[in-house]
Amino acid sequence: MKKNILERMKESPVVFDGAMGTMIYDRGVFINTCYDELCLTNPDLIAEIHRAYVLAGADVIETNTFGANAIKLAQYGLADRVEEINREGARLARQVAGDDVYVAGSVGPCLRARQLLKEETTDRVQAAFRQQINVLAQAGVDFILLETFSNLDELRLATRIARETGLPVFASVTVDEEGKNAIGTPVEDLVSSLENDPDVDSIGINCGTGPASAYEAVDRALKLTTKPLFVMPNAGFPREQDGRMIYLASPEYITEYAKRFIARGVNAVGSCCGTTPEHTREIARAIKSLSGVKKHIQIQTFERPEAQVEVIPVEHRSRFANKIARGEEVTSVEILPPRSCDLTDMLEKARQCHLH
């Protein structure tokens, strides 16, 4: 019987998996698809991604349920399938994880990045969290991972509900390159609040920024908490170097920072948007070879199954693709992504282009 995840983190550094959405998109699934529903419609694909992370050396894999709450699923007409999606998401991860790897029940925010938790919406948000979290707990996850939260009030609401399950509660915030959340709250205030929250067992920083900025945020956060700390940065953003746009966060680059995180006192490392099992493999190889870290070597034969992804004809993929297929004149506009997880302004610009 494996140890409680908190006990395991005290013994030696733990490696979390990497991005799920990036891997799903890489398999040919369009971004306007409900990725959480794939637990039901394409379980082999989700299991394949979980398996790739386990074979890469992850100690923890996350369920494919980040947005599987009633509020987010309602946007796809799936609010009545919350329990079904979360139960299957937990089952798929548990089946792949086996007895040695931990399963984190992934729970993301119900609100948008800059949306406030108002009194008239609190009951609805609370009900959505309770429904999702209870299903994940009953389905056998090892702990609840509340991740990529910007709104501290919403996160504190979720931690209270997660505590009711009796499972360890991990609470993770997302900050930008300046170490602030979407409404400008500095990481010091976020971590101090979670440090004083009796419902939080471990504090994390994930998404929002690349390894270098995450390291600065961690450096500011460590002195403010006695709770285990975990960090899962994005693959970073493209930067201009001598006239070229280069992605700095290669597997090797992230791994160098993973070692720095552990040396600084972080208890668990992983990665977020833009990363793959190759990032996890490099991180695991480096972390588990550090002095004092227990090594576990397991050799398995893995035959990658064919993912059952329906190929959609070009003319049916989008209005843009349809025009190209018909030989009509089209116009494309490049919109740079924001340096945070808040897509509000970028989407508004995209809508204006769409209307014209």
XYZ file of N, CA, C and O in Angstrom, residues 16-21 24 35-36 39 46 49-50 60-68 85-95 97 102-108 132-133 135-137 139-145 147:
216
model
N 5.139 15.544 -10.984
C 3.801 15.557 -11.563
C 3.908 15.401 -13.081
O 4.963 15.619 -13.673
N 2.789 15.072 -13.730
C 2.788 14.963 -15.183
C 2.773 16.343 -15.827
O 2.915 17.366 -15.155
N 2.604 16.384 -17.149
C 2.583 17.641 -17.881
C 1.210 17.951 -18.432
O 0.195 17.544 -17.866
N 1.171 18.667 -19.546
C -0.100 19.146 -20.099
C -0.959 18.012 -20.649
O -0.456 17.086 -21.282
N -2.264 18.121 -20.419
C -3.224 17.211 -21.033
C -3.795 17.843 -22.299
O -3.830 17.227 -23.365
N -4.212 19.108 -22.212
C -4.805 19.777 -23.367
C -3.861 19.844 -24.557
O -4.278 19.653 -25.711
N -3.807 16.460 -26.209
C -5.060 16.167 -26.917
C -5.075 16.902 -28.263
O -5.403 16.329 -29.307
N -12.824 19.022 -24.151
C -11.788 18.025 -23.866
C -12.168 17.107 -22.706
O -11.733 15.959 -22.664
N -12.938 17.620 -21.759
C -13.356 16.772 -20.639
C -14.270 15.636 -21.104
O -14.199 14.520 -20.591
N -13.293 11.885 -22.105
C -13.256 10.741 -21.180
C -14.338 9.730 -21.552
O -14.169 8.522 -21.328
N -7.424 9.344 -24.031
C -7.064 9.863 -22.709
C -6.171 8.872 -21.971
O -5.164 9.259 -21.354
N -2.601 9.019 -23.258
C -1.832 10.167 -22.760
C -1.398 9.924 -21.318
O -0.246 10.185 -20.945
N -2.305 9.432 -20.491
C -1.937 9.091 -19.113
C -0.765 8.102 -19.102
O 0.200 8.259 -18.343
N 2.804 11.330 -10.295
C 1.414 11.763 -10.166
C 0.861 12.065 -11.558
O 1.506 12.739 -12.356
N -0.331 11.544 -11.868
C -1.033 11.943 -13.084
C -2.362 12.569 -12.683
O -2.967 12.184 -11.686
N -2.796 13.544 -13.466
C -4.029 14.272 -13.169
C -5.174 13.769 -14.036
O -4.982 13.482 -15.220
N -6.354 13.681 -13.462
C -7.526 13.284 -14.230
C -7.837 14.335 -15.291
O -7.567 15.526 -15.113
N -8.416 13.911 -16.387
C -8.805 14.828 -17.468
C -10.162 15.455 -17.141
O -11.155 15.255 -17.833
N -10.197 16.211 -16.041
C -11.469 16.765 -15.553
C -11.345 18.232 -15.162
O -12.159 18.738 -14.400
N -10.335 18.925 -15.671
C -10.072 20.302 -15.257
C -11.304 21.198 -15.360
O -11.592 21.984 -14.462
N -12.056 21.092 -16.450
C -13.238 21.934 -16.630
C -14.540 21.177 -16.501
O -15.582 21.635 -16.994
N -14.518 20.031 -15.816
C -15.710 19.167 -15.755
C -16.636 19.524 -14.606
O -17.063 18.664 -13.842
N -18.828 12.140 -16.485
C -17.506 12.524 -17.009
C -16.435 12.402 -15.931
O -15.350 11.858 -16.162
N -16.711 12.910 -14.730
C -15.719 12.856 -13.655
C -15.457 11.432 -13.180
O -14.314 11.078 -12.883
N -16.487 10.632 -13.125
C -16.302 9.240 -12.706
C -15.421 8.488 -13.699
O -14.512 7.750 -13.320
N -15.684 8.704 -14.997
C -14.891 8.024 -16.009
C -13.476 8.592 -16.071
O -12.510 7.851 -16.284
N -13.345 9.906 -15.861
C -12.021 10.509 -15.841
C -11.150 9.924 -14.743
O -9.959 9.638 -14.950
N -11.735 9.732 -13.567
C -11.000 9.139 -12.451
C -10.688 7.673 -12.722
O -9.596 7.183 -12.410
N -11.636 6.972 -13.329
C -11.422 5.539 -13.604
C -10.275 5.334 -14.586
O -9.419 4.450 -14.398
N -10.227 6.157 -15.631
C -9.172 6.018 -16.641
C -7.799 6.262 -16.022
O -6.849 5.504 -16.261
N -7.691 7.323 -15.225
C -6.405 7.631 -14.598
C -6.007 6.551 -13.598
O -4.849 6.125 -13.545
N -6.963 6.096 -12.809
C -6.688 5.073 -11.810
C -6.242 3.772 -12.458
O -5.332 3.089 -11.974
N -6.865 3.418 -13.549
C -6.530 2.176 -14.255
C -5.099 2.209 -14.773
O -4.366 1.225 -14.674
N -2.667 4.327 -13.660
C -1.728 4.588 -12.560
C -1.321 3.321 -11.827
O -0.185 3.210 -11.344
N 0.313 8.027 -8.145
C -0.800 8.737 -7.512
C -1.705 9.370 -8.574
O -1.245 9.777 -9.639
N -2.986 9.469 -8.236
C -3.960 10.114 -9.117
C -4.498 11.364 -8.435
O -5.046 11.303 -7.330
N -4.319 12.512 -9.102
C -4.841 13.781 -8.596
C -6.169 14.083 -9.281
O -6.251 14.045 -10.508
N -7.186 14.364 -8.494
C -8.473 14.757 -9.048
C -8.412 16.219 -9.455
O -8.475 17.108 -8.608
N -8.277 16.482 -10.748
C -8.082 17.848 -11.244
C -9.387 18.634 -11.252
O -10.370 18.233 -11.881
N -9.366 19.775 -10.563
C -10.536 20.654 -10.484
C -10.091 22.081 -10.799
O -9.255 22.648 -10.098
N -10.622 22.642 -11.862
C -10.302 24.013 -12.227
C -11.380 24.968 -11.763
O -12.409 24.564 -11.223
N -18.728 18.041 -8.414
C -17.555 17.489 -9.089
C -16.587 16.834 -8.113
O -16.124 15.708 -8.334
N -16.263 17.526 -7.041
C -15.270 17.028 -6.088
C -15.732 15.743 -5.421
O -14.944 14.804 -5.242
N -17.722 13.445 -6.637
C -17.638 12.329 -7.582
C -16.196 11.847 -7.715
O -15.923 10.642 -7.693
N -15.259 12.785 -7.829
C -13.846 12.410 -7.951
C -13.368 11.642 -6.722
O -12.655 10.642 -6.835
N -13.769 12.114 -5.546
C -13.363 11.449 -4.305
C -13.935 10.037 -4.232
O -13.233 9.082 -3.877
N -14.734 8.202 -6.663
C -14.205 7.373 -7.748
C -12.777 6.907 -7.489
O -12.212 6.169 -8.295
N -12.174 7.350 -6.385
C -10.901 6.772 -5.983
C -9.646 7.563 -6.261
O -8.556 6.979 -6.292
N -9.748 8.902 -6.426
C -8.511 9.677 -6.587
C -7.781 9.736 -5.248
O -8.376 9.565 -4.188
N -6.477 10.004 -5.297
C -5.675 10.026 -4.073
C -5.719 11.369 -3.357
O -5.544 11.437 -2.144
N -5.920 12.441 -4.104
C -6.063 13.760 -3.500
C -6.758 14.692 -4.480
O -6.889 14.381 -5.671
N -7.232 15.817 -3.969
C -7.922 16.802 -4.793
C -6.942 17.915 -5.150
O -6.323 18.519 -4.269
N -6.800 18.184 -6.442
C -5.909 19.233 -6.925
C -6.742 20.375 -7.493
O -7.337 20.259 -8.568
N -6.501 23.661 -9.236
C -5.398 24.278 -9.971
C -5.817 25.414 -10.895
O -6.966 25.505 -11.310
